[in-house]
Amino acid sequence: MKVTINDVAKYAGVSIKTVSRVTNNEPSVKQATIDKVNEAIEALNYQPNLAARNLAGTKSYVIGFIYDNPNAYYVIDMQNGILSSCKDLGYELLIHPCNAKADNICEELTKMVKHARLAGLVLTPPLSEDPKILEALDKIDANYVRIIAGAKIDDETGLAVLVNDKHGAVSITQHLIELGHKNIAFLSGDQHHESTKERLSGFTQAMNNNNIVINKDNIIEGEYSFESGVNGAKELLRRDDKPTAIVACNDEIAAGALFAARLEGLDIPNDISIVGFEDSPFSRQTWPKLTTVHQPNQKIAQMATELLIAKRRAQTSEHAKIFIPEPVIRDSSSSPASK
């Protein structure tokens, strides 16, 4: 027969309520009691029924992951990071892809939160950066944590994991400048993502710090996709004054740029250096492997989920955590041939 919470309570010599408090990681439980209950859980191989817990009381044990992102690697990393923390902390995960540009997006998300009785939401860009969505969620008192680009948070009461994309972009551009590059292009991501603005700002700052005049024609708007990288690089490589290096807004764009350069018969990095951002599997699957900026999305998602649940349980006074991406130097960058 299936082991129940009653069996655990009897084995440990405590009340059912105490077992519940331990399995829910609630505060103010003595360590000796926690150890006793965990010993009983392990001995009996007890598996809490999270669905039953959701139905039994006012507390929910389901975290929602809401996203609108075409990058499958990003979504999988986020999903795995959230799921890992949920498993560790006794929660289930509900995954909800959506269209952030839909006219009814606010209504869709608020209905979903109410219907699923979610304990909280992990919001990723661009949803986490949309004031209309945040306002709608605030109106129904939804708990959420945002993963956003930036170095500081304006709202001291909201929960956020900040990714300092600008720092990463400054660093990767500085790497190219120190190699001797001056004619450097920038392939942008989607304009409605704050990360695009932050990474362009970092690129611009590094160029200005080194007194290098930026050719505005070298900044190409695009999307976070391989095809966008191909098209952007083709536009750059058609010019007489081709750039000697390209900073791509993510690794998919960089991989597309690398593909376009190969079609033109160029050698990477001898003829042109190409660098990316995020350190996704794309960066290690290209040839040569991409120089990029390390951004462990799975770890970031874990941090966000842990912060959300800890705040819900009143176990922390923290409102924000900051992650600083750093360059990873591989084979796609070198000194310009003319140097």
mmCIF file of C-alpha atoms in Angstrom:
data_model
loop_
_atom_site.group_PDB
_atom_site.id
_atom_site.type_symbol
_atom_site.label_atom_id
_atom_site.label_comp_id
_atom_site.label_asym_id
_atom_site.label_seq_id
_atom_site.Cartn_x
_atom_site.Cartn_y
_atom_site.Cartn_z
ATOM 1 C CA MET A 1 0.000 0.000 0.000
ATOM 2 C CA LYS A 2 1.057 3.587 -0.653
ATOM 3 C CA VAL A 3 2.775 5.315 2.247
ATOM 4 C CA THR A 4 0.740 8.245 3.593
ATOM 5 C CA ILE A 5 1.567 11.292 5.667
ATOM 6 C CA ASN A 6 -0.090 9.510 8.609
ATOM 7 C CA ASP A 7 2.484 6.715 8.321
ATOM 8 C CA VAL A 8 5.332 9.218 8.354
ATOM 9 C CA ALA A 9 3.915 11.021 11.376
ATOM 10 C CA LYS A 10 3.502 7.758 13.274
ATOM 11 C CA TYR A 11 7.023 6.560 12.365
ATOM 12 C CA ALA A 12 8.588 9.880 13.415
ATOM 13 C CA GLY A 13 6.451 10.248 16.548
ATOM 14 C CA VAL A 14 5.159 13.679 15.557
ATOM 15 C CA SER A 15 1.858 15.171 14.432
ATOM 16 C CA ILE A 16 0.649 15.179 10.828
ATOM 17 C CA LYS A 17 0.829 18.982 10.910
ATOM 18 C CA THR A 18 4.521 18.803 11.833
ATOM 19 C CA VAL A 19 5.243 16.487 8.902
ATOM 20 C CA SER A 20 3.412 18.912 6.633
ATOM 21 C CA ARG A 21 5.451 21.843 7.940
ATOM 22 C CA VAL A 22 8.700 19.976 7.315
ATOM 23 C CA THR A 23 7.768 18.861 3.784
ATOM 24 C CA ASN A 24 6.714 22.438 2.990
ATOM 25 C CA ASN A 25 10.028 23.794 4.321
ATOM 26 C CA GLU A 26 8.190 26.143 6.651
ATOM 27 C CA PRO A 27 10.264 28.190 9.133
ATOM 28 C CA SER A 28 10.388 27.766 12.931
ATOM 29 C CA VAL A 29 10.728 23.973 12.935
ATOM 30 C CA LYS A 30 13.507 22.661 15.167
ATOM 31 C CA GLN A 31 16.362 20.989 13.330
ATOM 32 C CA ALA A 32 16.028 17.858 15.467
ATOM 33 C CA THR A 33 12.386 17.543 14.380
ATOM 34 C CA ILE A 34 13.307 18.136 10.728
ATOM 35 C CA ASP A 35 15.938 15.399 10.921
ATOM 36 C CA LYS A 36 13.479 13.002 12.565
ATOM 37 C CA VAL A 37 10.802 13.581 9.906
ATOM 38 C CA ASN A 38 13.283 13.369 7.010
ATOM 39 C CA GLU A 39 14.595 10.090 8.428
ATOM 40 C CA ALA A 40 11.034 8.728 8.443
ATOM 41 C CA ILE A 41 10.414 9.979 4.895
ATOM 42 C CA GLU A 42 13.566 8.269 3.651
ATOM 43 C CA ALA A 43 12.911 5.041 5.565
ATOM 44 C CA LEU A 44 9.346 4.762 4.255
ATOM 45 C CA ASN A 45 10.143 6.182 0.788
ATOM 46 C CA TYR A 46 7.314 8.677 1.194
ATOM 47 C CA GLN A 47 6.370 10.778 -1.860
ATOM 48 C CA PRO A 48 4.202 13.838 -1.045
ATOM 49 C CA ASN A 49 1.177 14.191 -3.313
ATOM 50 C CA LEU A 50 1.488 17.777 -4.507
ATOM 51 C CA ALA A 51 -1.816 17.718 -6.379
ATOM 52 C CA ALA A 52 -3.618 16.679 -3.218
ATOM 53 C CA ARG A 53 -1.828 19.390 -1.249
ATOM 54 C CA ASN A 54 -3.029 22.005 -3.728
ATOM 55 C CA LEU A 55 -6.633 20.848 -3.368
ATOM 56 C CA ALA A 56 -6.538 20.400 0.380
ATOM 57 C CA GLY A 57 -5.864 23.974 1.419
ATOM 58 C CA THR A 58 -5.287 27.554 0.410
ATOM 59 C CA LYS A 59 -1.606 27.083 -0.348
ATOM 60 C CA SER A 60 -0.479 26.226 -3.849
ATOM 61 C CA TYR A 61 2.624 24.234 -4.725
ATOM 62 C CA VAL A 62 2.847 24.985 -8.436
ATOM 63 C CA ILE A 63 5.244 27.479 -10.038
ATOM 64 C CA GLY A 64 4.474 28.787 -13.521
ATOM 65 C CA PHE A 65 7.144 29.390 -16.167
ATOM 66 C CA ILE A 66 5.839 31.950 -18.664
ATOM 67 C CA TYR A 67 7.866 32.646 -21.784
ATOM 68 C CA ASP A 68 7.888 33.988 -25.340
ATOM 69 C CA ASN A 69 11.281 33.156 -26.818
ATOM 70 C CA PRO A 70 12.164 31.451 -30.134
ATOM 71 C CA ASN A 71 15.483 30.148 -28.788
ATOM 72 C CA ALA A 72 14.905 26.503 -27.846
ATOM 73 C CA TYR A 73 18.209 26.260 -25.961
ATOM 74 C CA TYR A 74 17.258 29.254 -23.798
ATOM 75 C CA VAL A 75 13.811 27.822 -23.024
ATOM 76 C CA ILE A 76 15.186 24.381 -22.151
ATOM 77 C CA ASP A 77 17.860 25.842 -19.862
ATOM 78 C CA MET A 78 15.274 27.987 -18.088
ATOM 79 C CA GLN A 79 12.872 25.074 -17.777
ATOM 80 C CA ASN A 80 15.543 22.768 -16.352
ATOM 81 C CA GLY A 81 16.730 25.391 -13.871
ATOM 82 C CA ILE A 82 13.236 26.118 -12.571
ATOM 83 C CA LEU A 83 12.361 22.430 -12.430
ATOM 84 C CA SER A 84 15.509 21.636 -10.446
ATOM 85 C CA SER A 85 14.637 24.190 -7.757
ATOM 86 C CA CYS A 86 10.985 23.125 -7.725
ATOM 87 C CA LYS A 87 11.963 19.506 -7.084
ATOM 88 C CA ASP A 88 14.357 20.505 -4.309
ATOM 89 C CA LEU A 89 11.780 22.713 -2.605
ATOM 90 C CA GLY A 90 8.661 20.559 -3.019
ATOM 91 C CA TYR A 91 6.913 22.333 -5.888
ATOM 92 C CA GLU A 92 5.603 21.350 -9.313
ATOM 93 C CA LEU A 93 6.183 23.237 -12.567
ATOM 94 C CA LEU A 94 3.596 24.472 -15.059
ATOM 95 C CA ILE A 95 4.967 25.649 -18.428
ATOM 96 C CA HIS A 96 3.040 28.251 -20.413
ATOM 97 C CA PRO A 97 4.371 29.527 -23.767
ATOM 98 C CA CYS A 98 2.616 32.611 -25.085
ATOM 99 C CA ASN A 99 2.753 35.501 -27.547
ATOM 100 C CA ALA A 100 3.888 38.612 -25.699
ATOM 101 C CA LYS A 101 2.582 40.814 -28.531
ATOM 102 C CA ALA A 102 -0.972 39.397 -28.438
ATOM 103 C CA ASP A 103 -3.693 41.951 -27.725
ATOM 104 C CA ASN A 104 -5.175 39.768 -24.975
ATOM 105 C CA ILE A 105 -1.895 38.741 -23.319
ATOM 106 C CA CYS A 106 -2.764 40.352 -19.969
ATOM 107 C CA GLU A 107 -6.151 38.643 -19.835
ATOM 108 C CA GLU A 108 -4.597 35.322 -20.876
ATOM 109 C CA LEU A 109 -2.023 35.385 -18.089
ATOM 110 C CA THR A 110 -4.345 36.561 -15.310
ATOM 111 C CA LYS A 111 -6.908 33.886 -16.210
ATOM 112 C CA MET A 112 -4.185 31.240 -16.251
ATOM 113 C CA VAL A 113 -2.855 32.295 -12.828
ATOM 114 C CA LYS A 114 -6.335 32.167 -11.277
ATOM 115 C CA HIS A 115 -7.338 28.891 -12.927
ATOM 116 C CA ALA A 116 -4.102 27.057 -12.064
ATOM 117 C CA ARG A 117 -3.939 28.578 -8.544
ATOM 118 C CA LEU A 118 -0.230 29.227 -8.969
ATOM 119 C CA ALA A 119 2.057 29.853 -6.023
ATOM 120 C CA GLY A 120 4.142 32.130 -8.220
ATOM 121 C CA LEU A 121 5.471 32.910 -11.675
ATOM 122 C CA VAL A 122 8.935 33.051 -13.199
ATOM 123 C CA LEU A 123 8.789 35.700 -15.931
ATOM 124 C CA THR A 124 11.427 35.932 -18.660
ATOM 125 C CA PRO A 125 11.967 38.675 -21.266
ATOM 126 C CA PRO A 126 10.101 40.281 -22.932
ATOM 127 C CA LEU A 127 7.194 39.467 -20.579
ATOM 128 C CA SER A 128 9.241 40.413 -17.517
ATOM 129 C CA GLU A 129 9.885 43.851 -19.026
ATOM 130 C CA ASP A 130 6.329 44.740 -20.065
ATOM 131 C CA PRO A 131 4.697 47.272 -17.674
ATOM 132 C CA LYS A 132 1.167 46.314 -18.811
ATOM 133 C CA ILE A 133 1.698 42.655 -17.926
ATOM 134 C CA LEU A 134 3.253 43.494 -14.553
ATOM 135 C CA GLU A 135 0.403 45.867 -13.721
ATOM 136 C CA ALA A 136 -2.182 43.203 -14.604
ATOM 137 C CA LEU A 137 -0.450 40.630 -12.396
ATOM 138 C CA ASP A 138 -0.180 43.133 -9.532
ATOM 139 C CA LYS A 139 -3.932 43.755 -9.687
ATOM 140 C CA ILE A 140 -4.634 40.097 -8.880
ATOM 141 C CA ASP A 141 -1.853 39.985 -6.245
ATOM 142 C CA ALA A 142 0.130 37.400 -8.207
ATOM 143 C CA ASN A 143 3.554 36.442 -6.869
ATOM 144 C CA TYR A 144 6.265 36.669 -9.505
ATOM 145 C CA VAL A 145 9.981 37.035 -10.016
ATOM 146 C CA ARG A 146 11.404 38.732 -13.097
ATOM 147 C CA ILE A 147 14.538 37.758 -14.989
ATOM 148 C CA ILE A 148 15.633 41.023 -16.582
ATOM 149 C CA ALA A 149 18.625 42.720 -18.167
ATOM 150 C CA GLY A 150 20.196 45.497 -16.135
ATOM 151 C CA ALA A 151 22.481 46.408 -13.267
ATOM 152 C CA LYS A 152 19.891 47.692 -10.795
ATOM 153 C CA ILE A 153 16.189 47.398 -10.046
ATOM 154 C CA ASP A 154 13.944 50.446 -9.726
ATOM 155 C CA ASP A 155 11.189 48.699 -7.761
ATOM 156 C CA GLU A 156 12.610 47.811 -4.347
ATOM 157 C CA THR A 157 9.598 45.636 -3.509
ATOM 158 C CA GLY A 158 9.554 43.517 -6.668
ATOM 159 C CA LEU A 159 11.582 40.317 -7.010
ATOM 160 C CA ALA A 160 14.154 40.111 -9.787
ATOM 161 C CA VAL A 161 17.291 38.394 -10.985
ATOM 162 C CA LEU A 162 19.309 40.992 -12.870
ATOM 163 C CA VAL A 163 21.676 39.990 -15.658
ATOM 164 C CA ASN A 164 24.257 42.720 -16.295
ATOM 165 C CA ASP A 165 24.290 42.374 -20.072
ATOM 166 C CA LYS A 166 25.942 45.759 -20.518
ATOM 167 C CA HIS A 167 29.010 44.609 -18.563
ATOM 168 C CA GLY A 168 29.256 41.483 -20.714
ATOM 169 C CA ALA A 169 29.012 43.505 -23.932
ATOM 170 C CA VAL A 170 31.661 45.977 -22.765
ATOM 171 C CA SER A 171 33.997 43.093 -21.944
ATOM 172 C CA ILE A 172 33.570 41.166 -25.207
ATOM 173 C CA THR A 173 33.956 44.348 -27.306
ATOM 174 C CA GLN A 174 37.040 45.325 -25.296
ATOM 175 C CA HIS A 175 38.494 41.900 -26.097
ATOM 176 C CA LEU A 176 38.233 42.647 -29.826
ATOM 177 C CA ILE A 177 39.671 46.144 -29.402
ATOM 178 C CA GLU A 178 42.664 44.780 -27.496
ATOM 179 C CA LEU A 179 43.264 42.377 -30.402
ATOM 180 C CA GLY A 180 43.600 45.444 -32.639
ATOM 181 C CA HIS A 181 40.123 45.756 -34.173
ATOM 182 C CA LYS A 182 38.609 49.199 -34.803
ATOM 183 C CA ASN A 183 36.143 48.576 -37.633
ATOM 184 C CA ILE A 184 33.696 46.558 -35.517
ATOM 185 C CA ALA A 185 30.043 45.872 -36.390
ATOM 186 C CA PHE A 186 27.120 45.025 -34.117
ATOM 187 C CA LEU A 187 24.297 42.648 -35.072
ATOM 188 C CA SER A 188 21.278 43.451 -32.918
ATOM 189 C CA GLY A 189 18.548 41.254 -31.444
ATOM 190 C CA ASP A 190 14.834 42.042 -31.120
ATOM 191 C CA GLN A 191 14.255 45.694 -30.258
ATOM 192 C CA HIS A 192 11.552 44.945 -27.662
ATOM 193 C CA HIS A 193 14.043 42.992 -25.530
ATOM 194 C CA GLU A 194 15.828 45.059 -22.894
ATOM 195 C CA SER A 195 18.872 42.803 -23.354
ATOM 196 C CA THR A 196 19.277 44.182 -26.892
ATOM 197 C CA LYS A 197 19.444 47.742 -25.577
ATOM 198 C CA GLU A 198 21.837 46.782 -22.771
ATOM 199 C CA ARG A 199 24.194 44.886 -25.082
ATOM 200 C CA LEU A 200 24.224 47.686 -27.653
ATOM 201 C CA SER A 201 24.893 50.155 -24.833
ATOM 202 C CA GLY A 202 27.855 48.039 -23.692
ATOM 203 C CA PHE A 203 29.232 47.836 -27.233
ATOM 204 C CA THR A 204 28.912 51.607 -27.593
ATOM 205 C CA GLN A 205 30.561 52.270 -24.229
ATOM 206 C CA ALA A 206 33.573 50.087 -25.046
ATOM 207 C CA MET A 207 34.068 51.835 -28.399
ATOM 208 C CA ASN A 208 33.752 55.268 -26.780
ATOM 209 C CA ASN A 209 36.123 54.300 -23.955
ATOM 210 C CA ASN A 210 38.773 53.613 -26.580
ATOM 211 C CA ASN A 211 38.041 56.738 -28.657
ATOM 212 C CA ILE A 212 36.910 54.665 -31.641
ATOM 213 C CA VAL A 213 34.356 56.348 -33.893
ATOM 214 C CA ILE A 214 31.319 54.105 -34.423
ATOM 215 C CA ASN A 215 30.120 53.720 -38.001
ATOM 216 C CA LYS A 216 26.328 53.834 -37.585
ATOM 217 C CA ASP A 217 25.932 51.705 -40.711
ATOM 218 C CA ASN A 218 27.761 48.931 -38.851
ATOM 219 C CA ILE A 219 24.870 48.606 -36.370
ATOM 220 C CA ILE A 220 22.325 46.272 -37.986
ATOM 221 C CA GLU A 221 18.899 45.729 -36.419
ATOM 222 C CA GLY A 222 17.595 42.176 -36.418
ATOM 223 C CA GLU A 223 16.139 39.361 -34.328
ATOM 224 C CA TYR A 224 17.502 36.709 -31.980
ATOM 225 C CA SER A 225 17.762 34.073 -34.719
ATOM 226 C CA PHE A 226 20.256 32.284 -36.979
ATOM 227 C CA GLU A 227 18.566 33.706 -40.092
ATOM 228 C CA SER A 228 18.919 37.237 -38.754
ATOM 229 C CA GLY A 229 22.645 36.660 -38.312
ATOM 230 C CA VAL A 230 22.963 35.383 -41.876
ATOM 231 C CA ASN A 231 21.097 38.370 -43.332
ATOM 232 C CA GLY A 232 22.884 40.948 -41.180
ATOM 233 C CA ALA A 233 26.336 39.583 -41.989
ATOM 234 C CA LYS A 234 25.565 39.411 -45.722
ATOM 235 C CA GLU A 235 24.660 43.107 -45.628
ATOM 236 C CA LEU A 236 27.939 43.958 -43.885
ATOM 237 C CA LEU A 237 30.113 41.772 -46.098
ATOM 238 C CA ARG A 238 28.774 43.306 -49.339
ATOM 239 C CA ARG A 239 30.488 46.583 -48.476
ATOM 240 C CA ASP A 240 33.878 47.709 -49.716
ATOM 241 C CA ASP A 241 34.859 48.714 -46.182
ATOM 242 C CA LYS A 242 34.006 45.394 -44.548
ATOM 243 C CA PRO A 243 34.277 45.231 -40.745
ATOM 244 C CA THR A 244 37.166 43.199 -39.374
ATOM 245 C CA ALA A 245 35.030 41.980 -36.457
ATOM 246 C CA ILE A 246 31.362 41.426 -35.573
ATOM 247 C CA VAL A 247 29.764 41.484 -32.137
ATOM 248 C CA ALA A 248 26.518 39.487 -32.329
ATOM 249 C CA CYS A 249 23.747 40.002 -29.788
ATOM 250 C CA ASN A 250 23.536 36.252 -29.109
ATOM 251 C CA ASP A 251 25.147 32.996 -30.216
ATOM 252 C CA GLU A 252 22.430 32.123 -32.760
ATOM 253 C CA ILE A 253 23.032 35.424 -34.529
ATOM 254 C CA ALA A 254 26.804 34.827 -34.339
ATOM 255 C CA ALA A 255 26.424 31.330 -35.819
ATOM 256 C CA GLY A 256 24.386 32.801 -38.676
ATOM 257 C CA ALA A 257 27.053 35.455 -39.264
ATOM 258 C CA LEU A 258 29.741 32.790 -39.301
ATOM 259 C CA PHE A 259 27.738 30.803 -41.885
ATOM 260 C CA ALA A 260 27.366 33.885 -44.105
ATOM 261 C CA ALA A 261 31.089 34.625 -43.872
ATOM 262 C CA ARG A 262 31.869 31.061 -44.938
ATOM 263 C CA LEU A 263 29.562 31.437 -47.949
ATOM 264 C CA GLU A 264 31.680 34.456 -48.932
ATOM 265 C CA GLY A 265 34.817 32.322 -48.736
ATOM 266 C CA LEU A 266 36.140 34.081 -45.650
ATOM 267 C CA ASP A 267 38.284 32.389 -43.044
ATOM 268 C CA ILE A 268 37.288 32.843 -39.415
ATOM 269 C CA PRO A 269 39.053 34.372 -37.526
ATOM 270 C CA ASN A 270 41.862 35.326 -39.960
ATOM 271 C CA ASP A 271 39.623 37.312 -42.330
ATOM 272 C CA ILE A 272 36.987 38.364 -39.810
ATOM 273 C CA SER A 273 36.430 37.784 -36.092
ATOM 274 C CA ILE A 274 32.907 36.928 -34.888
ATOM 275 C CA VAL A 275 31.831 36.826 -31.241
ATOM 276 C CA GLY A 276 28.498 35.979 -29.617
ATOM 277 C CA PHE A 277 26.677 36.261 -26.322
ATOM 278 C CA GLU A 278 25.120 33.749 -23.847
ATOM 279 C CA ASP A 279 27.469 30.745 -24.259
ATOM 280 C CA SER A 280 24.670 28.530 -25.564
ATOM 281 C CA PRO A 281 25.320 25.144 -27.236
ATOM 282 C CA PHE A 282 25.481 27.066 -30.547
ATOM 283 C CA SER A 283 28.793 28.532 -29.411
ATOM 284 C CA ARG A 284 30.345 25.076 -29.058
ATOM 285 C CA GLN A 285 28.739 23.482 -32.130
ATOM 286 C CA THR A 286 30.135 25.891 -34.714
ATOM 287 C CA TRP A 287 33.523 25.619 -36.373
ATOM 288 C CA PRO A 288 35.521 27.355 -35.172
ATOM 289 C CA LYS A 289 33.977 27.454 -31.711
ATOM 290 C CA LEU A 290 32.653 30.886 -30.813
ATOM 291 C CA THR A 291 34.213 33.389 -28.492
ATOM 292 C CA THR A 292 31.211 34.518 -26.452
ATOM 293 C CA VAL A 293 29.911 35.779 -23.105
ATOM 294 C CA HIS A 294 29.096 33.175 -20.472
ATOM 295 C CA GLN A 295 25.502 33.454 -19.251
ATOM 296 C CA PRO A 296 24.392 30.216 -17.507
ATOM 297 C CA ASN A 297 20.632 30.482 -17.997
ATOM 298 C CA GLN A 298 19.929 27.304 -16.037
ATOM 299 C CA LYS A 299 21.681 28.719 -12.975
ATOM 300 C CA ILE A 300 19.911 32.061 -13.390
ATOM 301 C CA ALA A 301 16.539 30.275 -13.518
ATOM 302 C CA GLN A 302 17.408 28.331 -10.360
ATOM 303 C CA MET A 303 18.316 31.566 -8.568
ATOM 304 C CA ALA A 304 15.035 33.168 -9.623
ATOM 305 C CA THR A 305 12.924 30.209 -8.469
ATOM 306 C CA GLU A 306 14.703 29.932 -5.132
ATOM 307 C CA LEU A 307 14.233 33.666 -4.531
ATOM 308 C CA LEU A 308 10.519 33.447 -5.385
ATOM 309 C CA ILE A 309 9.850 30.518 -3.060
ATOM 310 C CA ALA A 310 12.015 31.880 -0.228
ATOM 311 C CA LYS A 311 10.129 35.181 -0.368
ATOM 312 C CA ARG A 312 6.786 33.361 -0.361
ATOM 313 C CA ARG A 313 7.851 31.496 2.764
ATOM 314 C CA ALA A 314 9.157 34.685 4.408
ATOM 315 C CA GLN A 315 12.627 33.145 4.560
ATOM 316 C CA THR A 316 14.457 36.098 2.980
ATOM 317 C CA SER A 317 14.365 39.884 2.849
ATOM 318 C CA GLU A 318 16.234 39.935 -0.467
ATOM 319 C CA HIS A 319 14.494 41.506 -3.457
ATOM 320 C CA ALA A 320 17.120 41.072 -6.135
ATOM 321 C CA LYS A 321 20.094 38.968 -7.136
ATOM 322 C CA ILE A 322 22.648 40.088 -9.720
ATOM 323 C CA PHE A 323 24.515 37.966 -12.232
ATOM 324 C CA ILE A 324 27.515 39.367 -14.133
ATOM 325 C CA PRO A 325 28.321 37.631 -17.458
ATOM 326 C CA GLU A 326 31.996 37.299 -18.404
ATOM 327 C CA PRO A 327 33.745 36.550 -21.751
ATOM 328 C CA VAL A 328 34.763 33.048 -22.807
ATOM 329 C CA ILE A 329 37.619 33.228 -25.331
ATOM 330 C CA ARG A 330 37.603 30.484 -27.958
ATOM 331 C CA ASP A 331 38.652 30.223 -31.595
ATOM 332 C CA SER A 332 36.514 32.715 -33.541
ATOM 333 C CA SER A 333 38.447 35.849 -32.566
ATOM 334 C CA SER A 334 42.012 36.941 -33.385
ATOM 335 C CA SER A 335 43.955 40.026 -34.441
ATOM 336 C CA PRO A 336 42.901 41.573 -37.787
ATOM 337 C CA ALA A 337 44.923 40.379 -40.781
ATOM 338 C CA SER A 338 46.151 43.881 -41.575
ATOM 339 C CA LYS A 339 47.802 44.279 -38.175
#
